[in-house]
Amino acid sequence: RPGSHQVHFFCPLGPSAAVSTVEGHDMDDRQLLREYADHGSEAAFARLVDRHARHVHAAACRQVKDPHLAQDVTQAVFIALARKASRLGSGVVLSAWLHRATRFAVLHLARGEARRRARELAFTGVGWLLLVAGGDARTGGTRAPESPS
């Protein structure tokens, strides 16, 4: 089309490169977000990912200190953005929203890891012995008396 150009980019979030185009002038974050929310434009969303993924990943790395976990956090943040795009107000500053969403995703990951470790502890060592002996690892080895039927 005359007067339009294509913007090509690489999506760092997956094993395959995602190449898309956004026709016309370079749109700002609000325009891209509206384009995605209103019309489901994958190209607009991919452009947002291309713009912000490195910053989200860097923030996640600083918080979790593990590049693989940071990758999971980054994906979770952009999944949240995709789900909530239509509900974000026109005055939202996307970079600030993404930073806050990164923090929430890290906290969610930390809570999940803590629950997983607690479950593992319950079934190893003393927790496992208590369960085998008829105790309850959650109550320190005491089991509530069974109610008569």
PDB file of N, CA and C in Angstrom, residues 34-135:
ATOM      1  N   ARG A  34      -4.967  -0.225  22.239  1.00  0.00           N
ATOM      2  CA  ARG A  34      -6.349  -0.084  21.756  1.00  0.00           C
ATOM      3  C   ARG A  34      -6.583  -0.951  20.525  1.00  0.00           C
ATOM      4  N   GLU A  35      -5.597  -0.976  19.627  1.00  0.00           N
ATOM      5  CA  GLU A  35      -5.713  -1.787  18.414  1.00  0.00           C
ATOM      6  C   GLU A  35      -5.871  -3.262  18.777  1.00  0.00           C
ATOM      7  N   TYR A  36      -5.092  -3.704  19.761  1.00  0.00           N
ATOM      8  CA  TYR A  36      -5.197  -5.097  20.199  1.00  0.00           C
ATOM      9  C   TYR A  36      -6.529  -5.341  20.907  1.00  0.00           C
ATOM     10  N   ALA A  37      -6.888  -4.449  21.833  1.00  0.00           N
ATOM     11  CA  ALA A  37      -8.114  -4.635  22.618  1.00  0.00           C
ATOM     12  C   ALA A  37      -9.361  -4.569  21.736  1.00  0.00           C
ATOM     13  N   ASP A  38      -9.394  -3.645  20.791  1.00  0.00           N
ATOM     14  CA  ASP A  38     -10.594  -3.442  19.982  1.00  0.00           C
ATOM     15  C   ASP A  38     -10.701  -4.397  18.798  1.00  0.00           C
ATOM     16  N   HIS A  39      -9.558  -4.759  18.213  1.00  0.00           N
ATOM     17  CA  HIS A  39      -9.594  -5.533  16.977  1.00  0.00           C
ATOM     18  C   HIS A  39      -8.844  -6.862  17.055  1.00  0.00           C
ATOM     19  N   GLY A  40      -8.244  -7.156  18.209  1.00  0.00           N
ATOM     20  CA  GLY A  40      -7.512  -8.412  18.354  1.00  0.00           C
ATOM     21  C   GLY A  40      -6.265  -8.481  17.486  1.00  0.00           C
ATOM     22  N   SER A  41      -5.671  -7.339  17.196  1.00  0.00           N
ATOM     23  CA  SER A  41      -4.509  -7.292  16.311  1.00  0.00           C
ATOM     24  C   SER A  41      -3.291  -7.940  16.975  1.00  0.00           C
ATOM     25  N   GLU A  42      -2.924  -9.116  16.467  1.00  0.00           N
ATOM     26  CA  GLU A  42      -1.740  -9.791  16.989  1.00  0.00           C
ATOM     27  C   GLU A  42      -0.477  -9.004  16.679  1.00  0.00           C
ATOM     28  N   ALA A  43      -0.465  -8.314  15.549  1.00  0.00           N
ATOM     29  CA  ALA A  43       0.701  -7.506  15.184  1.00  0.00           C
ATOM     30  C   ALA A  43       0.900  -6.375  16.181  1.00  0.00           C
ATOM     31  N   ALA A  44      -0.184  -5.756  16.624  1.00  0.00           N
ATOM     32  CA  ALA A  44      -0.078  -4.669  17.600  1.00  0.00           C
ATOM     33  C   ALA A  44       0.429  -5.212  18.932  1.00  0.00           C
ATOM     34  N   PHE A  45      -0.103  -6.364  19.348  1.00  0.00           N
ATOM     35  CA  PHE A  45       0.342  -6.942  20.611  1.00  0.00           C
ATOM     36  C   PHE A  45       1.809  -7.360  20.520  1.00  0.00           C
ATOM     37  N   ALA A  46       2.177  -7.952  19.408  1.00  0.00           N
ATOM     38  CA  ALA A  46       3.573  -8.370  19.223  1.00  0.00           C
ATOM     39  C   ALA A  46       4.512  -7.167  19.259  1.00  0.00           C
ATOM     40  N   ARG A  47       4.053  -6.041  18.732  1.00  0.00           N
ATOM     41  CA  ARG A  47       4.877  -4.811  18.777  1.00  0.00           C
ATOM     42  C   ARG A  47       5.056  -4.359  20.228  1.00  0.00           C
ATOM     43  N   LEU A  48       4.018  -4.459  21.030  1.00  0.00           N
ATOM     44  CA  LEU A  48       4.132  -4.116  22.452  1.00  0.00           C
ATOM     45  C   LEU A  48       5.119  -5.048  23.158  1.00  0.00           C
ATOM     46  N   VAL A  49       5.023  -6.333  22.860  1.00  0.00           N
ATOM     47  CA  VAL A  49       5.957  -7.297  23.447  1.00  0.00           C
ATOM     48  C   VAL A  49       7.380  -6.949  23.034  1.00  0.00           C
ATOM     49  N   ASP A  50       7.562  -6.645  21.759  1.00  0.00           N
ATOM     50  CA  ASP A  50       8.889  -6.303  21.257  1.00  0.00           C
ATOM     51  C   ASP A  50       9.451  -5.077  21.977  1.00  0.00           C
ATOM     52  N   ARG A  51       8.611  -4.109  22.233  1.00  0.00           N
ATOM     53  CA  ARG A  51       9.056  -2.878  22.903  1.00  0.00           C
ATOM     54  C   ARG A  51       9.409  -3.091  24.369  1.00  0.00           C
ATOM     55  N   HIS A  52       8.645  -3.926  25.047  1.00  0.00           N
ATOM     56  CA  HIS A  52       8.739  -3.960  26.508  1.00  0.00           C
ATOM     57  C   HIS A  52       9.291  -5.245  27.117  1.00  0.00           C
ATOM     58  N   ALA A  53       9.428  -6.303  26.354  1.00  0.00           N
ATOM     59  CA  ALA A  53       9.829  -7.601  26.921  1.00  0.00           C
ATOM     60  C   ALA A  53      11.194  -7.546  27.597  1.00  0.00           C
ATOM     61  N   ARG A  54      12.138  -6.857  27.005  1.00  0.00           N
ATOM     62  CA  ARG A  54      13.479  -6.800  27.607  1.00  0.00           C
ATOM     63  C   ARG A  54      13.446  -6.117  28.975  1.00  0.00           C
ATOM     64  N   HIS A  55      12.663  -5.061  29.081  1.00  0.00           N
ATOM     65  CA  HIS A  55      12.570  -4.344  30.360  1.00  0.00           C
ATOM     66  C   HIS A  55      11.861  -5.183  31.421  1.00  0.00           C
ATOM     67  N   VAL A  56      10.788  -5.859  31.011  1.00  0.00           N
ATOM     68  CA  VAL A  56      10.062  -6.722  31.951  1.00  0.00           C
ATOM     69  C   VAL A  56      10.974  -7.862  32.394  1.00  0.00           C
ATOM     70  N   HIS A  57      11.674  -8.473  31.458  1.00  0.00           N
ATOM     71  CA  HIS A  57      12.573  -9.579  31.785  1.00  0.00           C
ATOM     72  C   HIS A  57      13.693  -9.107  32.713  1.00  0.00           C
ATOM     73  N   ALA A  58      14.256  -7.936  32.455  1.00  0.00           N
ATOM     74  CA  ALA A  58      15.325  -7.408  33.312  1.00  0.00           C
ATOM     75  C   ALA A  58      14.811  -7.155  34.726  1.00  0.00           C
ATOM     76  N   ALA A  59      13.613  -6.585  34.844  1.00  0.00           N
ATOM     77  CA  ALA A  59      13.031  -6.343  36.173  1.00  0.00           C
ATOM     78  C   ALA A  59      12.779  -7.669  36.890  1.00  0.00           C
ATOM     79  N   ALA A  60      12.285  -8.662  36.154  1.00  0.00           N
ATOM     80  CA  ALA A  60      12.040  -9.974  36.749  1.00  0.00           C
ATOM     81  C   ALA A  60      13.356 -10.619  37.180  1.00  0.00           C
ATOM     82  N   CYS A  61      14.397 -10.505  36.372  1.00  0.00           N
ATOM     83  CA  CYS A  61      15.712 -11.073  36.723  1.00  0.00           C
ATOM     84  C   CYS A  61      16.253 -10.449  38.008  1.00  0.00           C
ATOM     85  N   ARG A  62      16.100  -9.136  38.131  1.00  0.00           N
ATOM     86  CA  ARG A  62      16.581  -8.468  39.351  1.00  0.00           C
ATOM     87  C   ARG A  62      15.856  -8.982  40.588  1.00  0.00           C
ATOM     88  N   GLN A  63      14.595  -9.361  40.420  1.00  0.00           N
ATOM     89  CA  GLN A  63      13.801  -9.784  41.572  1.00  0.00           C
ATOM     90  C   GLN A  63      13.955 -11.268  41.890  1.00  0.00           C
ATOM     91  N   VAL A  64      14.022 -12.121  40.874  1.00  0.00           N
ATOM     92  CA  VAL A  64      14.075 -13.562  41.146  1.00  0.00           C
ATOM     93  C   VAL A  64      15.478 -14.138  41.062  1.00  0.00           C
ATOM     94  N   LYS A  65      16.408 -13.388  40.485  1.00  0.00           N
ATOM     95  CA  LYS A  65      17.824 -13.801  40.405  1.00  0.00           C
ATOM     96  C   LYS A  65      18.026 -15.095  39.619  1.00  0.00           C
ATOM     97  N   ASP A  66      17.108 -15.422  38.726  1.00  0.00           N
ATOM     98  CA  ASP A  66      17.211 -16.638  37.922  1.00  0.00           C
ATOM     99  C   ASP A  66      16.610 -16.346  36.554  1.00  0.00           C
ATOM    100  N   PRO A  67      17.427 -16.412  35.492  1.00  0.00           N
ATOM    101  CA  PRO A  67      16.919 -16.059  34.164  1.00  0.00           C
ATOM    102  C   PRO A  67      15.774 -16.945  33.673  1.00  0.00           C
ATOM    103  N   HIS A  68      15.772 -18.218  34.074  1.00  0.00           N
ATOM    104  CA  HIS A  68      14.685 -19.105  33.640  1.00  0.00           C
ATOM    105  C   HIS A  68      13.376 -18.757  34.332  1.00  0.00           C
ATOM    106  N   LEU A  69      13.436 -18.469  35.626  1.00  0.00           N
ATOM    107  CA  LEU A  69      12.230 -18.036  36.338  1.00  0.00           C
ATOM    108  C   LEU A  69      11.778 -16.675  35.826  1.00  0.00           C
ATOM    109  N   ALA A  70      12.734 -15.815  35.503  1.00  0.00           N
ATOM    110  CA  ALA A  70      12.405 -14.494  34.958  1.00  0.00           C
ATOM    111  C   ALA A  70      11.667 -14.636  33.631  1.00  0.00           C
ATOM    112  N   GLN A  71      12.040 -15.630  32.846  1.00  0.00           N
ATOM    113  CA  GLN A  71      11.342 -15.902  31.582  1.00  0.00           C
ATOM    114  C   GLN A  71       9.889 -16.271  31.861  1.00  0.00           C
ATOM    115  N   ASP A  72       9.661 -17.101  32.873  1.00  0.00           N
ATOM    116  CA  ASP A  72       8.292 -17.480  33.247  1.00  0.00           C
ATOM    117  C   ASP A  72       7.495 -16.263  33.700  1.00  0.00           C
ATOM    118  N   VAL A  73       8.130 -15.418  34.502  1.00  0.00           N
ATOM    119  CA  VAL A  73       7.469 -14.195  34.977  1.00  0.00           C
ATOM    120  C   VAL A  73       7.122 -13.302  33.791  1.00  0.00           C
ATOM    121  N   THR A  74       8.043 -13.147  32.864  1.00  0.00           N
ATOM    122  CA  THR A  74       7.820 -12.292  31.695  1.00  0.00           C
ATOM    123  C   THR A  74       6.628 -12.798  30.889  1.00  0.00           C
ATOM    124  N   GLN A  75       6.559 -14.092  30.682  1.00  0.00           N
ATOM    125  CA  GLN A  75       5.425 -14.650  29.950  1.00  0.00           C
ATOM    126  C   GLN A  75       4.120 -14.421  30.710  1.00  0.00           C
ATOM    127  N   ALA A  76       4.152 -14.599  32.018  1.00  0.00           N
ATOM    128  CA  ALA A  76       2.945 -14.387  32.829  1.00  0.00           C
ATOM    129  C   ALA A  76       2.472 -12.935  32.742  1.00  0.00           C
ATOM    130  N   VAL A  77       3.403 -11.992  32.730  1.00  0.00           N
ATOM    131  CA  VAL A  77       3.047 -10.568  32.649  1.00  0.00           C
ATOM    132  C   VAL A  77       2.350 -10.271  31.321  1.00  0.00           C
ATOM    133  N   PHE A  78       2.879 -10.791  30.221  1.00  0.00           N
ATOM    134  CA  PHE A  78       2.261 -10.503  28.932  1.00  0.00           C
ATOM    135  C   PHE A  78       0.962 -11.275  28.729  1.00  0.00           C
ATOM    136  N   ILE A  79       0.820 -12.417  29.359  1.00  0.00           N
ATOM    137  CA  ILE A  79      -0.470 -13.114  29.337  1.00  0.00           C
ATOM    138  C   ILE A  79      -1.501 -12.265  30.088  1.00  0.00           C
ATOM    139  N   ALA A  80      -1.102 -11.710  31.225  1.00  0.00           N
ATOM    140  CA  ALA A  80      -2.002 -10.835  31.988  1.00  0.00           C
ATOM    141  C   ALA A  80      -2.382  -9.609  31.166  1.00  0.00           C
ATOM    142  N   LEU A  81      -1.413  -9.032  30.460  1.00  0.00           N
ATOM    143  CA  LEU A  81      -1.708  -7.869  29.614  1.00  0.00           C
ATOM    144  C   LEU A  81      -2.713  -8.239  28.530  1.00  0.00           C
ATOM    145  N   ALA A  82      -2.528  -9.385  27.900  1.00  0.00           N
ATOM    146  CA  ALA A  82      -3.452  -9.810  26.842  1.00  0.00           C
ATOM    147  C   ALA A  82      -4.870  -9.975  27.398  1.00  0.00           C
ATOM    148  N   ARG A  83      -4.975 -10.532  28.589  1.00  0.00           N
ATOM    149  CA  ARG A  83      -6.298 -10.754  29.187  1.00  0.00           C
ATOM    150  C   ARG A  83      -6.962  -9.461  29.642  1.00  0.00           C
ATOM    151  N   LYS A  84      -6.161  -8.505  30.096  1.00  0.00           N
ATOM    152  CA  LYS A  84      -6.717  -7.289  30.691  1.00  0.00           C
ATOM    153  C   LYS A  84      -6.693  -6.083  29.766  1.00  0.00           C
ATOM    154  N   ALA A  85      -6.217  -6.232  28.553  1.00  0.00           N
ATOM    155  CA  ALA A  85      -6.039  -5.100  27.637  1.00  0.00           C
ATOM    156  C   ALA A  85      -7.309  -4.275  27.465  1.00  0.00           C
ATOM    157  N   SER A  86      -8.434  -4.928  27.332  1.00  0.00           N
ATOM    158  CA  SER A  86      -9.683  -4.187  27.088  1.00  0.00           C
ATOM    159  C   SER A  86     -10.156  -3.434  28.325  1.00  0.00           C
ATOM    160  N   ARG A  87      -9.656  -3.788  29.494  1.00  0.00           N
ATOM    161  CA  ARG A  87     -10.084  -3.125  30.729  1.00  0.00           C
ATOM    162  C   ARG A  87      -9.140  -2.020  31.184  1.00  0.00           C
ATOM    163  N   LEU A  88      -7.995  -1.876  30.503  1.00  0.00           N
ATOM    164  CA  LEU A  88      -7.060  -0.831  30.898  1.00  0.00           C
ATOM    165  C   LEU A  88      -7.565   0.512  30.391  1.00  0.00           C
ATOM    166  N   GLY A  89      -7.538   1.496  31.258  1.00  0.00           N
ATOM    167  CA  GLY A  89      -8.023   2.819  30.896  1.00  0.00           C
ATOM    168  C   GLY A  89      -7.106   3.516  29.910  1.00  0.00           C
ATOM    169  N   SER A  90      -7.638   4.548  29.269  1.00  0.00           N
ATOM    170  CA  SER A  90      -6.856   5.273  28.261  1.00  0.00           C
ATOM    171  C   SER A  90      -5.710   6.055  28.901  1.00  0.00           C
ATOM    172  N   GLY A  91      -5.782   6.317  30.196  1.00  0.00           N
ATOM    173  CA  GLY A  91      -4.729   7.075  30.861  1.00  0.00           C
ATOM    174  C   GLY A  91      -3.617   6.218  31.443  1.00  0.00           C
ATOM    175  N   VAL A  92      -3.678   4.899  31.254  1.00  0.00           N
ATOM    176  CA  VAL A  92      -2.679   4.018  31.840  1.00  0.00           C
ATOM    177  C   VAL A  92      -1.328   4.241  31.165  1.00  0.00           C
ATOM    178  N   VAL A  93      -0.294   4.271  31.990  1.00  0.00           N
ATOM    179  CA  VAL A  93       1.074   4.319  31.474  1.00  0.00           C
ATOM    180  C   VAL A  93       1.541   2.866  31.425  1.00  0.00           C
ATOM    181  N   LEU A  94       1.666   2.338  30.220  1.00  0.00           N
ATOM    182  CA  LEU A  94       1.901   0.913  30.062  1.00  0.00           C
ATOM    183  C   LEU A  94       3.178   0.445  30.734  1.00  0.00           C
ATOM    184  N   SER A  95       4.248   1.207  30.626  1.00  0.00           N
ATOM    185  CA  SER A  95       5.506   0.771  31.248  1.00  0.00           C
ATOM    186  C   SER A  95       5.355   0.645  32.759  1.00  0.00           C
ATOM    187  N   ALA A  96       4.616   1.551  33.375  1.00  0.00           N
ATOM    188  CA  ALA A  96       4.378   1.468  34.824  1.00  0.00           C
ATOM    189  C   ALA A  96       3.485   0.269  35.148  1.00  0.00           C
ATOM    190  N   TRP A  97       2.453   0.040  34.329  1.00  0.00           N
ATOM    191  CA  TRP A  97       1.564  -1.103  34.544  1.00  0.00           C
ATOM    192  C   TRP A  97       2.350  -2.400  34.437  1.00  0.00           C
ATOM    193  N   LEU A  98       3.220  -2.511  33.447  1.00  0.00           N
ATOM    194  CA  LEU A  98       4.022  -3.714  33.265  1.00  0.00           C
ATOM    195  C   LEU A  98       4.974  -3.929  34.433  1.00  0.00           C
ATOM    196  N   HIS A  99       5.549  -2.843  34.942  1.00  0.00           N
ATOM    197  CA  HIS A  99       6.458  -2.967  36.084  1.00  0.00           C
ATOM    198  C   HIS A  99       5.713  -3.489  37.309  1.00  0.00           C
ATOM    199  N   ARG A 100       4.537  -2.937  37.555  1.00  0.00           N
ATOM    200  CA  ARG A 100       3.725  -3.386  38.688  1.00  0.00           C
ATOM    201  C   ARG A 100       3.278  -4.831  38.491  1.00  0.00           C
ATOM    202  N   ALA A 101       2.881  -5.167  37.271  1.00  0.00           N
ATOM    203  CA  ALA A 101       2.452  -6.544  36.972  1.00  0.00           C
ATOM    204  C   ALA A 101       3.612  -7.519  37.153  1.00  0.00           C
ATOM    205  N   THR A 102       4.819  -7.077  36.841  1.00  0.00           N
ATOM    206  CA  THR A 102       6.005  -7.917  37.047  1.00  0.00           C
ATOM    207  C   THR A 102       6.173  -8.210  38.529  1.00  0.00           C
ATOM    208  N   ARG A 103       6.025  -7.200  39.355  1.00  0.00           N
ATOM    209  CA  ARG A 103       6.156  -7.393  40.801  1.00  0.00           C
ATOM    210  C   ARG A 103       5.108  -8.370  41.313  1.00  0.00           C
ATOM    211  N   PHE A 104       3.865  -8.220  40.869  1.00  0.00           N
ATOM    212  CA  PHE A 104       2.802  -9.128  41.295  1.00  0.00           C
ATOM    213  C   PHE A 104       3.079 -10.557  40.818  1.00  0.00           C
ATOM    214  N   ALA A 105       3.576 -10.712  39.596  1.00  0.00           N
ATOM    215  CA  ALA A 105       3.882 -12.041  39.071  1.00  0.00           C
ATOM    216  C   ALA A 105       5.007 -12.690  39.867  1.00  0.00           C
ATOM    217  N   VAL A 106       6.007 -11.908  40.270  1.00  0.00           N
ATOM    218  CA  VAL A 106       7.107 -12.437  41.090  1.00  0.00           C
ATOM    219  C   VAL A 106       6.566 -12.887  42.450  1.00  0.00           C
ATOM    220  N   LEU A 107       5.704 -12.084  43.052  1.00  0.00           N
ATOM    221  CA  LEU A 107       5.116 -12.463  44.346  1.00  0.00           C
ATOM    222  C   LEU A 107       4.279 -13.730  44.218  1.00  0.00           C
ATOM    223  N   HIS A 108       3.518 -13.847  43.136  1.00  0.00           N
ATOM    224  CA  HIS A 108       2.714 -15.044  42.897  1.00  0.00           C
ATOM    225  C   HIS A 108       3.621 -16.264  42.745  1.00  0.00           C
ATOM    226  N   LEU A 109       4.698 -16.103  42.011  1.00  0.00           N
ATOM    227  CA  LEU A 109       5.662 -17.191  41.828  1.00  0.00           C
ATOM    228  C   LEU A 109       6.282 -17.585  43.173  1.00  0.00           C
ATOM    229  N   ALA A 110       6.646 -16.605  43.987  1.00  0.00           N
ATOM    230  CA  ALA A 110       7.263 -16.885  45.286  1.00  0.00           C
ATOM    231  C   ALA A 110       6.294 -17.630  46.202  1.00  0.00           C
ATOM    232  N   ARG A 111       5.022 -17.222  46.198  1.00  0.00           N
ATOM    233  CA  ARG A 111       4.029 -17.927  47.022  1.00  0.00           C
ATOM    234  C   ARG A 111       3.867 -19.371  46.551  1.00  0.00           C
ATOM    235  N   GLY A 112       3.828 -19.566  45.241  1.00  0.00           N
ATOM    236  CA  GLY A 112       3.705 -20.919  44.695  1.00  0.00           C
ATOM    237  C   GLY A 112       4.904 -21.782  45.057  1.00  0.00           C
ATOM    238  N   GLU A 113       6.106 -21.203  44.988  1.00  0.00           N
ATOM    239  CA  GLU A 113       7.318 -21.938  45.353  1.00  0.00           C
ATOM    240  C   GLU A 113       7.302 -22.297  46.843  1.00  0.00           C
ATOM    241  N   ALA A 114       6.845 -21.381  47.683  1.00  0.00           N
ATOM    242  CA  ALA A 114       6.779 -21.649  49.124  1.00  0.00           C
ATOM    243  C   ALA A 114       5.794 -22.783  49.411  1.00  0.00           C
ATOM    244  N   ARG A 115       4.646 -22.783  48.723  1.00  0.00           N
ATOM    245  CA  ARG A 115       3.668 -23.865  48.911  1.00  0.00           C
ATOM    246  C   ARG A 115       4.252 -25.201  48.449  1.00  0.00           C
ATOM    247  N   ARG A 116       4.959 -25.181  47.325  1.00  0.00           N
ATOM    248  CA  ARG A 116       5.557 -26.411  46.813  1.00  0.00           C
ATOM    249  C   ARG A 116       6.588 -26.955  47.788  1.00  0.00           C
ATOM    250  N   ARG A 117       7.441 -26.077  48.332  1.00  0.00           N
ATOM    251  CA  ARG A 117       8.448 -26.516  49.299  1.00  0.00           C
ATOM    252  C   ARG A 117       7.789 -27.063  50.562  1.00  0.00           C
ATOM    253  N   ALA A 118       6.726 -26.439  51.009  1.00  0.00           N
ATOM    254  CA  ALA A 118       6.025 -26.922  52.206  1.00  0.00           C
ATOM    255  C   ALA A 118       5.437 -28.309  51.964  1.00  0.00           C
ATOM    256  N   ARG A 119       4.870 -28.522  50.778  1.00  0.00           N
ATOM    257  CA  ARG A 119       4.331 -29.855  50.460  1.00  0.00           C
ATOM    258  C   ARG A 119       5.442 -30.887  50.402  1.00  0.00           C
ATOM    259  N   GLU A 120       6.581 -30.514  49.814  1.00  0.00           N
ATOM    260  CA  GLU A 120       7.708 -31.452  49.747  1.00  0.00           C
ATOM    261  C   GLU A 120       8.212 -31.796  51.139  1.00  0.00           C
ATOM    262  N   LEU A 121       8.300 -30.795  52.011  1.00  0.00           N
ATOM    263  CA  LEU A 121       8.751 -31.049  53.384  1.00  0.00           C
ATOM    264  C   LEU A 121       7.773 -31.943  54.135  1.00  0.00           C
ATOM    265  N   ALA A 122       6.506 -31.787  53.853  1.00  0.00           N
ATOM    266  CA  ALA A 122       5.499 -32.593  54.540  1.00  0.00           C
ATOM    267  C   ALA A 122       5.654 -34.077  54.207  1.00  0.00           C
ATOM    268  N   PHE A 123       6.217 -34.376  53.050  1.00  0.00           N
ATOM    269  CA  PHE A 123       6.346 -35.771  52.631  1.00  0.00           C
ATOM    270  C   PHE A 123       7.789 -36.256  52.597  1.00  0.00           C
ATOM    271  N   THR A 124       8.663 -35.553  53.272  1.00  0.00           N
ATOM    272  CA  THR A 124      10.052 -36.007  53.398  1.00  0.00           C
ATOM    273  C   THR A 124      10.423 -35.969  54.869  1.00  0.00           C
ATOM    274  N   GLY A 125      11.407 -36.715  55.229  1.00  0.00           N
ATOM    275  CA  GLY A 125      11.918 -36.667  56.594  1.00  0.00           C
ATOM    276  C   GLY A 125      10.851 -36.890  57.640  1.00  0.00           C
ATOM    277  N   VAL A 126      10.780 -35.978  58.583  1.00  0.00           N
ATOM    278  CA  VAL A 126       9.866 -36.097  59.716  1.00  0.00           C
ATOM    279  C   VAL A 126       8.416 -36.106  59.260  1.00  0.00           C
ATOM    280  N   GLY A 127       8.087 -35.283  58.277  1.00  0.00           N
ATOM    281  CA  GLY A 127       6.708 -35.242  57.791  1.00  0.00           C
ATOM    282  C   GLY A 127       6.242 -36.596  57.298  1.00  0.00           C
ATOM    283  N   TRP A 128       7.076 -37.286  56.544  1.00  0.00           N
ATOM    284  CA  TRP A 128       6.727 -38.605  56.022  1.00  0.00           C
ATOM    285  C   TRP A 128       6.611 -39.618  57.149  1.00  0.00           C
ATOM    286  N   LEU A 129       7.544 -39.570  58.105  1.00  0.00           N
ATOM    287  CA  LEU A 129       7.490 -40.497  59.234  1.00  0.00           C
ATOM    288  C   LEU A 129       6.222 -40.297  60.051  1.00  0.00           C
ATOM    289  N   LEU A 130       5.841 -39.058  60.262  1.00  0.00           N
ATOM    290  CA  LEU A 130       4.617 -38.791  61.010  1.00  0.00           C
ATOM    291  C   LEU A 130       3.398 -39.340  60.293  1.00  0.00           C
ATOM    292  N   LEU A 131       3.370 -39.182  58.972  1.00  0.00           N
ATOM    293  CA  LEU A 131       2.229 -39.698  58.228  1.00  0.00           C
ATOM    294  C   LEU A 131       2.178 -41.223  58.287  1.00  0.00           C
ATOM    295  N   VAL A 132       3.334 -41.871  58.169  1.00  0.00           N
ATOM    296  CA  VAL A 132       3.384 -43.321  58.230  1.00  0.00           C
ATOM    297  C   VAL A 132       2.959 -43.809  59.613  1.00  0.00           C
ATOM    298  N   ALA A 133       3.370 -43.071  60.662  1.00  0.00           N
ATOM    299  CA  ALA A 133       3.060 -43.465  62.032  1.00  0.00           C
ATOM    300  C   ALA A 133       1.645 -43.062  62.440  1.00  0.00           C
ATOM    301  N   GLY A 134       0.904 -42.447  61.544  1.00  0.00           N
ATOM    302  CA  GLY A 134      -0.471 -42.074  61.859  1.00  0.00           C
ATOM    303  C   GLY A 134      -0.608 -40.654  62.344  1.00  0.00           C
ATOM    304  N   GLY A 135       0.472 -39.868  62.287  1.00  0.00           N
ATOM    305  CA  GLY A 135       0.390 -38.463  62.695  1.00  0.00           C
ATOM    306  C   GLY A 135       0.046 -37.582  61.511  1.00  0.00           C
TER     307      GLY A 135
END
